[in-house]
Amino acid sequence: MKVLGIESSCDETAAALVEDARHVRGDAVWSQIALHAEYGGVVPELASRAHIVHLVPVIERALAQAGATLDDVDAIAVTRGPGLVGALLVGLQAAKALAFARGLPLVGVNHLEGHLAAIYLENDAPPDPDRPHLALLVSGGHSELVVVERPGGPYRVLGATRDDAAGEAFDKVGKMLGLGYPAGPVIDRLAATGDPRAIAFPRAMRRHKLDFSFSGMKTAVAQHLAAAGIPTGPALADLCASFQAAVLDQLVTKTEAALDETGLDTLIVAGGVASNRGLREALAAVCARRRVRLCIPPPRFCTDNAAMIACAGTFHLRRGERADLTLNAIASLPL
Ligand code: KG4
Ligand code: ZN
């Protein structure tokens, strides 16, 4: 089954054609990063307006890359939330119009389960779809520990952030340091050359076992900068390494606690922050020690894309699930 995925929940306009929830035949992303960069974050109205300009050309590009036309599409999967309402509506309306005009089945997908499904894309050894696994979902909007009973759900959320998401913490600290938006990849790169022990930022929130909190770290960085000024050169790398170490310490500690609690033997990591090199290395070491199987998608499937939406949508379509043409956006759709 070839499913056309459409994603427009935030600042990437994306379309992809995915066969059998696995083979990515065409995958196009129009990133709005440059558009929002000067504001240091996503401006919702600008995002919606960019989606409406770029979505149809992006769909054309994905189909062309696949050597396909709309005649080859068997169904349409579209992100219905969570995300910016105005942004989501653009993708939804395009998906509904296509489904109506071509008489195709339509399914609405939760963006977060798209991130979780990305592990099945172009992967010769994905997690067993018939057995539950643990997922650490870390993106710009979410930080959650989730038990995936099966791809496409049900999902059981074990813990979530009490304030900022992990990616948001990277982005906010990056903004304070003047590193541009999104700052996660820049901090990741700088951290690789710095000393993670240079500055002692606050560590994991011990009280709430499987919940995260990152706002304390952000405040600690702000206080440090107020006292010491904005560093440059090696001192900047040290600060990035120290901040990243504090974030990773929390992510890894809580993930280990969730592995203890569930006894699951497979861990997947999903979302934009899953492309962080330090996180990948730290979790690789933990999983090797615990004999837990670790699966992380390649970076291009960690950040927002439509292949993951087509993939998650396929799992729903296989169960016979269909949306009708009243499908609507839900800004804070839970997993
Ligand atoms: O999943 P995603 O593309 O969008 C959301 O659904 O939020 O995640 C984007 C987030 C941004 O906050 C970005 O700074 C962060 O992922 N990110 C990273 C890295 N690459 C992207 N954070 C840390 N290290 C990275 N290498
Ligand atoms: Zn995302």
JSON list of N, CA, C and O and ligand atoms in Angstrom, two decimals, residues 12 111 115 138-141 167-168 170-171 182-185 188 244 271-273 275-277 302-304, ligand 1:
[
{"chain": "A", "resi": 12, "resn": "GLU", "atom": "N", "xyz": [7.83, 22.88, 9.28]},
{"chain": "A", "resi": 12, "resn": "GLU", "atom": "CA", "xyz": [8.30, 22.15, 8.11]},
{"chain": "A", "resi": 12, "resn": "GLU", "atom": "C", "xyz": [7.06, 21.83, 7.26]},
{"chain": "A", "resi": 12, "resn": "GLU", "atom": "O", "xyz": [6.09, 21.29, 7.78]},
{"chain": "A", "resi": 111, "resn": "HIS", "atom": "N", "xyz": [0.88, 13.68, 15.40]},
{"chain": "A", "resi": 111, "resn": "HIS", "atom": "CA", "xyz": [2.28, 13.98, 15.06]},
{"chain": "A", "resi": 111, "resn": "HIS", "atom": "C", "xyz": [3.26, 13.17, 15.93]},
{"chain": "A", "resi": 111, "resn": "HIS", "atom": "O", "xyz": [4.30, 12.71, 15.43]},
{"chain": "A", "resi": 115, "resn": "HIS", "atom": "N", "xyz": [6.39, 10.49, 15.01]},
{"chain": "A", "resi": 115, "resn": "HIS", "atom": "CA", "xyz": [7.79, 10.39, 15.48]},
{"chain": "A", "resi": 115, "resn": "HIS", "atom": "C", "xyz": [8.09, 8.96, 15.95]},
{"chain": "A", "resi": 115, "resn": "HIS", "atom": "O", "xyz": [9.17, 8.43, 15.69]},
{"chain": "A", "resi": 138, "resn": "VAL", "atom": "N", "xyz": [11.67, 12.91, 22.30]},
{"chain": "A", "resi": 138, "resn": "VAL", "atom": "CA", "xyz": [12.24, 14.21, 22.67]},
{"chain": "A", "resi": 138, "resn": "VAL", "atom": "C", "xyz": [12.29, 15.13, 21.45]},
{"chain": "A", "resi": 138, "resn": "VAL", "atom": "O", "xyz": [13.09, 14.94, 20.55]},
{"chain": "A", "resi": 139, "resn": "SER", "atom": "N", "xyz": [11.39, 16.12, 21.47]},
{"chain": "A", "resi": 139, "resn": "SER", "atom": "CA", "xyz": [11.35, 17.03, 20.32]},
{"chain": "A", "resi": 139, "resn": "SER", "atom": "C", "xyz": [11.31, 18.47, 20.81]},
{"chain": "A", "resi": 139, "resn": "SER", "atom": "O", "xyz": [11.53, 18.74, 21.99]},
{"chain": "A", "resi": 140, "resn": "GLY", "atom": "N", "xyz": [11.01, 19.38, 19.90]},
{"chain": "A", "resi": 140, "resn": "GLY", "atom": "CA", "xyz": [10.93, 20.79, 20.29]},
{"chain": "A", "resi": 140, "resn": "GLY", "atom": "C", "xyz": [9.72, 21.08, 21.14]},
{"chain": "A", "resi": 140, "resn": "GLY", "atom": "O", "xyz": [9.70, 22.03, 21.91]},
{"chain": "A", "resi": 141, "resn": "GLY", "atom": "N", "xyz": [8.68, 20.25, 21.02]},
{"chain": "A", "resi": 141, "resn": "GLY", "atom": "CA", "xyz": [7.45, 20.50, 21.76]},
{"chain": "A", "resi": 141, "resn": "GLY", "atom": "C", "xyz": [7.16, 19.47, 22.84]},
{"chain": "A", "resi": 141, "resn": "GLY", "atom": "O", "xyz": [6.29, 19.69, 23.68]},
{"chain": "A", "resi": 167, "resn": "GLY", "atom": "N", "xyz": [13.97, 19.89, 23.52]},
{"chain": "A", "resi": 167, "resn": "GLY", "atom": "CA", "xyz": [14.41, 20.69, 22.37]},
{"chain": "A", "resi": 167, "resn": "GLY", "atom": "C", "xyz": [14.22, 22.18, 22.62]},
{"chain": "A", "resi": 167, "resn": "GLY", "atom": "O", "xyz": [15.05, 23.01, 22.22]},
{"chain": "A", "resi": 168, "resn": "GLU", "atom": "N", "xyz": [13.13, 22.49, 23.31]},
{"chain": "A", "resi": 168, "resn": "GLU", "atom": "CA", "xyz": [12.83, 23.88, 23.65]},
{"chain": "A", "resi": 168, "resn": "GLU", "atom": "C", "xyz": [13.93, 24.44, 24.56]},
{"chain": "A", "resi": 168, "resn": "GLU", "atom": "O", "xyz": [14.35, 25.59, 24.41]},
{"chain": "A", "resi": 170, "resn": "PHE", "atom": "N", "xyz": [17.07, 23.45, 24.64]},
{"chain": "A", "resi": 170, "resn": "PHE", "atom": "CA", "xyz": [18.22, 23.70, 23.76]},
{"chain": "A", "resi": 170, "resn": "PHE", "atom": "C", "xyz": [18.02, 25.03, 23.02]},
{"chain": "A", "resi": 170, "resn": "PHE", "atom": "O", "xyz": [18.93, 25.85, 22.94]},
{"chain": "A", "resi": 171, "resn": "ASP", "atom": "N", "xyz": [16.82, 25.21, 22.48]},
{"chain": "A", "resi": 171, "resn": "ASP", "atom": "CA", "xyz": [16.57, 26.41, 21.66]},
{"chain": "A", "resi": 171, "resn": "ASP", "atom": "C", "xyz": [16.63, 27.69, 22.49]},
{"chain": "A", "resi": 171, "resn": "ASP", "atom": "O", "xyz": [17.16, 28.71, 22.05]},
{"chain": "A", "resi": 182, "resn": "PRO", "atom": "N", "xyz": [16.98, 26.74, 14.85]},
{"chain": "A", "resi": 182, "resn": "PRO", "atom": "CA", "xyz": [16.99, 26.08, 16.15]},
{"chain": "A", "resi": 182, "resn": "PRO", "atom": "C", "xyz": [18.41, 25.83, 16.62]},
{"chain": "A", "resi": 182, "resn": "PRO", "atom": "O", "xyz": [19.29, 25.54, 15.80]},
{"chain": "A", "resi": 183, "resn": "ALA", "atom": "N", "xyz": [18.63, 25.93, 17.92]},
{"chain": "A", "resi": 183, "resn": "ALA", "atom": "CA", "xyz": [20.00, 25.90, 18.43]},
{"chain": "A", "resi": 183, "resn": "ALA", "atom": "C", "xyz": [20.48, 24.50, 18.80]},
{"chain": "A", "resi": 183, "resn": "ALA", "atom": "O", "xyz": [21.68, 24.30, 19.02]},
{"chain": "A", "resi": 184, "resn": "GLY", "atom": "N", "xyz": [19.55, 23.53, 18.86]},
{"chain": "A", "resi": 184, "resn": "GLY", "atom": "CA", "xyz": [19.95, 22.17, 19.26]},
{"chain": "A", "resi": 184, "resn": "GLY", "atom": "C", "xyz": [21.17, 21.64, 18.51]},
{"chain": "A", "resi": 184, "resn": "GLY", "atom": "O", "xyz": [22.17, 21.26, 19.12]},
{"chain": "A", "resi": 185, "resn": "PRO", "atom": "N", "xyz": [21.12, 21.64, 17.17]},
{"chain": "A", "resi": 185, "resn": "PRO", "atom": "CA", "xyz": [22.27, 21.09, 16.43]},
{"chain": "A", "resi": 185, "resn": "PRO", "atom": "C", "xyz": [23.56, 21.88, 16.66]},
{"chain": "A", "resi": 185, "resn": "PRO", "atom": "O", "xyz": [24.65, 21.31, 16.67]},
{"chain": "A", "resi": 188, "resn": "ASP", "atom": "N", "xyz": [24.91, 20.97, 20.09]},
{"chain": "A", "resi": 188, "resn": "ASP", "atom": "CA", "xyz": [25.42, 19.60, 19.95]},
{"chain": "A", "resi": 188, "resn": "ASP", "atom": "C", "xyz": [26.84, 19.64, 19.37]},
{"chain": "A", "resi": 188, "resn": "ASP", "atom": "O", "xyz": [27.77, 18.99, 19.89]},
{"chain": "A", "resi": 244, "resn": "GLN", "atom": "N", "xyz": [24.55, 20.71, 27.94]},
{"chain": "A", "resi": 244, "resn": "GLN", "atom": "CA", "xyz": [24.09, 19.48, 27.28]},
{"chain": "A", "resi": 244, "resn": "GLN", "atom": "C", "xyz": [24.23, 18.27, 28.21]},
{"chain": "A", "resi": 244, "resn": "GLN", "atom": "O", "xyz": [23.36, 17.42, 28.27]},
{"chain": "A", "resi": 271, "resn": "GLY", "atom": "N", "xyz": [12.06, 11.89, 17.72]},
{"chain": "A", "resi": 271, "resn": "GLY", "atom": "CA", "xyz": [11.96, 13.36, 17.82]},
{"chain": "A", "resi": 271, "resn": "GLY", "atom": "C", "xyz": [13.28, 14.02, 17.48]},
{"chain": "A", "resi": 271, "resn": "GLY", "atom": "O", "xyz": [14.34, 13.37, 17.45]},
{"chain": "A", "resi": 272, "resn": "GLY", "atom": "N", "xyz": [13.22, 15.32, 17.24]},
{"chain": "A", "resi": 272, "resn": "GLY", "atom": "CA", "xyz": [14.39, 16.06, 16.78]},
{"chain": "A", "resi": 272, "resn": "GLY", "atom": "C", "xyz": [15.62, 15.89, 17.65]},
{"chain": "A", "resi": 272, "resn": "GLY", "atom": "O", "xyz": [16.75, 15.76, 17.15]},
{"chain": "A", "resi": 273, "resn": "VAL", "atom": "N", "xyz": [15.45, 15.85, 18.97]},
{"chain": "A", "resi": 273, "resn": "VAL", "atom": "CA", "xyz": [16.59, 15.76, 19.89]},
{"chain": "A", "resi": 273, "resn": "VAL", "atom": "C", "xyz": [17.25, 14.37, 19.80]},
{"chain": "A", "resi": 273, "resn": "VAL", "atom": "O", "xyz": [18.40, 14.20, 20.22]},
{"chain": "A", "resi": 275, "resn": "SER", "atom": "N", "xyz": [18.47, 13.22, 17.35]},
{"chain": "A", "resi": 275, "resn": "SER", "atom": "CA", "xyz": [19.65, 13.28, 16.48]},
{"chain": "A", "resi": 275, "resn": "SER", "atom": "C", "xyz": [20.87, 13.83, 17.23]},
{"chain": "A", "resi": 275, "resn": "SER", "atom": "O", "xyz": [21.95, 13.92, 16.67]},
{"chain": "A", "resi": 276, "resn": "ASN", "atom": "N", "xyz": [20.69, 14.16, 18.51]},
{"chain": "A", "resi": 276, "resn": "ASN", "atom": "CA", "xyz": [21.82, 14.67, 19.31]},
{"chain": "A", "resi": 276, "resn": "ASN", "atom": "C", "xyz": [22.88, 13.58, 19.49]},
{"chain": "A", "resi": 276, "resn": "ASN", "atom": "O", "xyz": [22.60, 12.50, 20.01]},
{"chain": "A", "resi": 277, "resn": "ARG", "atom": "N", "xyz": [24.10, 13.92, 19.09]},
{"chain": "A", "resi": 277, "resn": "ARG", "atom": "CA", "xyz": [25.15, 12.89, 19.12]},
{"chain": "A", "resi": 277, "resn": "ARG", "atom": "C", "xyz": [25.47, 12.42, 20.54]},
{"chain": "A", "resi": 277, "resn": "ARG", "atom": "O", "xyz": [25.70, 11.24, 20.79]},
{"chain": "A", "resi": 302, "resn": "CYS", "atom": "N", "xyz": [14.36, 11.75, 12.27]},
{"chain": "A", "resi": 302, "resn": "CYS", "atom": "CA", "xyz": [14.13, 12.20, 13.65]},
{"chain": "A", "resi": 302, "resn": "CYS", "atom": "C", "xyz": [13.43, 13.55, 13.65]},
{"chain": "A", "resi": 302, "resn": "CYS", "atom": "O", "xyz": [12.51, 13.79, 14.44]},
{"chain": "A", "resi": 303, "resn": "THR", "atom": "N", "xyz": [13.89, 14.47, 12.81]},
{"chain": "A", "resi": 303, "resn": "THR", "atom": "CA", "xyz": [13.24, 15.79, 12.76]},
{"chain": "A", "resi": 303, "resn": "THR", "atom": "C", "xyz": [11.96, 15.66, 11.92]},
{"chain": "A", "resi": 303, "resn": "THR", "atom": "O", "xyz": [11.72, 14.65, 11.28]},
{"chain": "A", "resi": 304, "resn": "ASP", "atom": "N", "xyz": [11.14, 16.72, 11.95]},
{"chain": "A", "resi": 304, "resn": "ASP", "atom": "CA", "xyz": [9.82, 16.62, 11.34]},
{"chain": "A", "resi": 304, "resn": "ASP", "atom": "C", "xyz": [9.90, 16.27, 9.85]},
{"chain": "A", "resi": 304, "resn": "ASP", "atom": "O", "xyz": [10.69, 16.86, 9.10]},
{"chain": "B", "resi": 1, "resn": "KG4", "atom": "O1", "xyz": [10.91, 16.84, 16.20]},
{"chain": "B", "resi": 1, "resn": "KG4", "atom": "P1", "xyz": [11.29, 18.19, 15.75]},
{"chain": "B", "resi": 1, "resn": "KG4", "atom": "O2", "xyz": [11.86, 18.35, 14.37]},
{"chain": "B", "resi": 1, "resn": "KG4", "atom": "O3", "xyz": [10.10, 19.17, 15.84]},
{"chain": "B", "resi": 1, "resn": "KG4", "atom": "C1", "xyz": [9.11, 19.09, 16.81]},
{"chain": "B", "resi": 1, "resn": "KG4", "atom": "O4", "xyz": [8.16, 18.28, 16.64]},
{"chain": "B", "resi": 1, "resn": "KG4", "atom": "O5", "xyz": [9.27, 19.81, 17.81]},
{"chain": "B", "resi": 1, "resn": "KG4", "atom": "O6", "xyz": [12.31, 18.74, 16.83]},
{"chain": "B", "resi": 1, "resn": "KG4", "atom": "C2", "xyz": [12.92, 19.99, 16.70]},
{"chain": "B", "resi": 1, "resn": "KG4", "atom": "C3", "xyz": [13.77, 20.21, 17.93]},
{"chain": "B", "resi": 1, "resn": "KG4", "atom": "C4", "xyz": [14.34, 21.61, 18.04]},
{"chain": "B", "resi": 1, "resn": "KG4", "atom": "O7", "xyz": [14.10, 22.08, 19.35]},
{"chain": "B", "resi": 1, "resn": "KG4", "atom": "C5", "xyz": [15.83, 21.40, 17.79]},
{"chain": "B", "resi": 1, "resn": "KG4", "atom": "O8", "xyz": [16.65, 22.32, 18.46]},
{"chain": "B", "resi": 1, "resn": "KG4", "atom": "C6", "xyz": [16.03, 20.01, 18.33]},
{"chain": "B", "resi": 1, "resn": "KG4", "atom": "O9", "xyz": [14.89, 19.29, 17.94]},
{"chain": "B", "resi": 1, "resn": "KG4", "atom": "N1", "xyz": [17.23, 19.37, 17.76]},
{"chain": "B", "resi": 1, "resn": "KG4", "atom": "C7", "xyz": [18.30, 19.03, 18.50]},
{"chain": "B", "resi": 1, "resn": "KG4", "atom": "C8", "xyz": [19.25, 18.48, 17.60]},
{"chain": "B", "resi": 1, "resn": "KG4", "atom": "N2", "xyz": [18.70, 18.48, 16.35]},
{"chain": "B", "resi": 1, "resn": "KG4", "atom": "C9", "xyz": [17.45, 19.03, 16.47]},
{"chain": "B", "resi": 1, "resn": "KG4", "atom": "N3", "xyz": [18.55, 19.16, 19.82]},
{"chain": "B", "resi": 1, "resn": "KG4", "atom": "C10", "xyz": [19.75, 18.74, 20.26]},
{"chain": "B", "resi": 1, "resn": "KG4", "atom": "N4", "xyz": [20.70, 18.22, 19.46]},
{"chain": "B", "resi": 1, "resn": "KG4", "atom": "C11", "xyz": [20.51, 18.06, 18.14]},
{"chain": "B", "resi": 1, "resn": "KG4", "atom": "N5", "xyz": [21.46, 17.53, 17.37]}
]
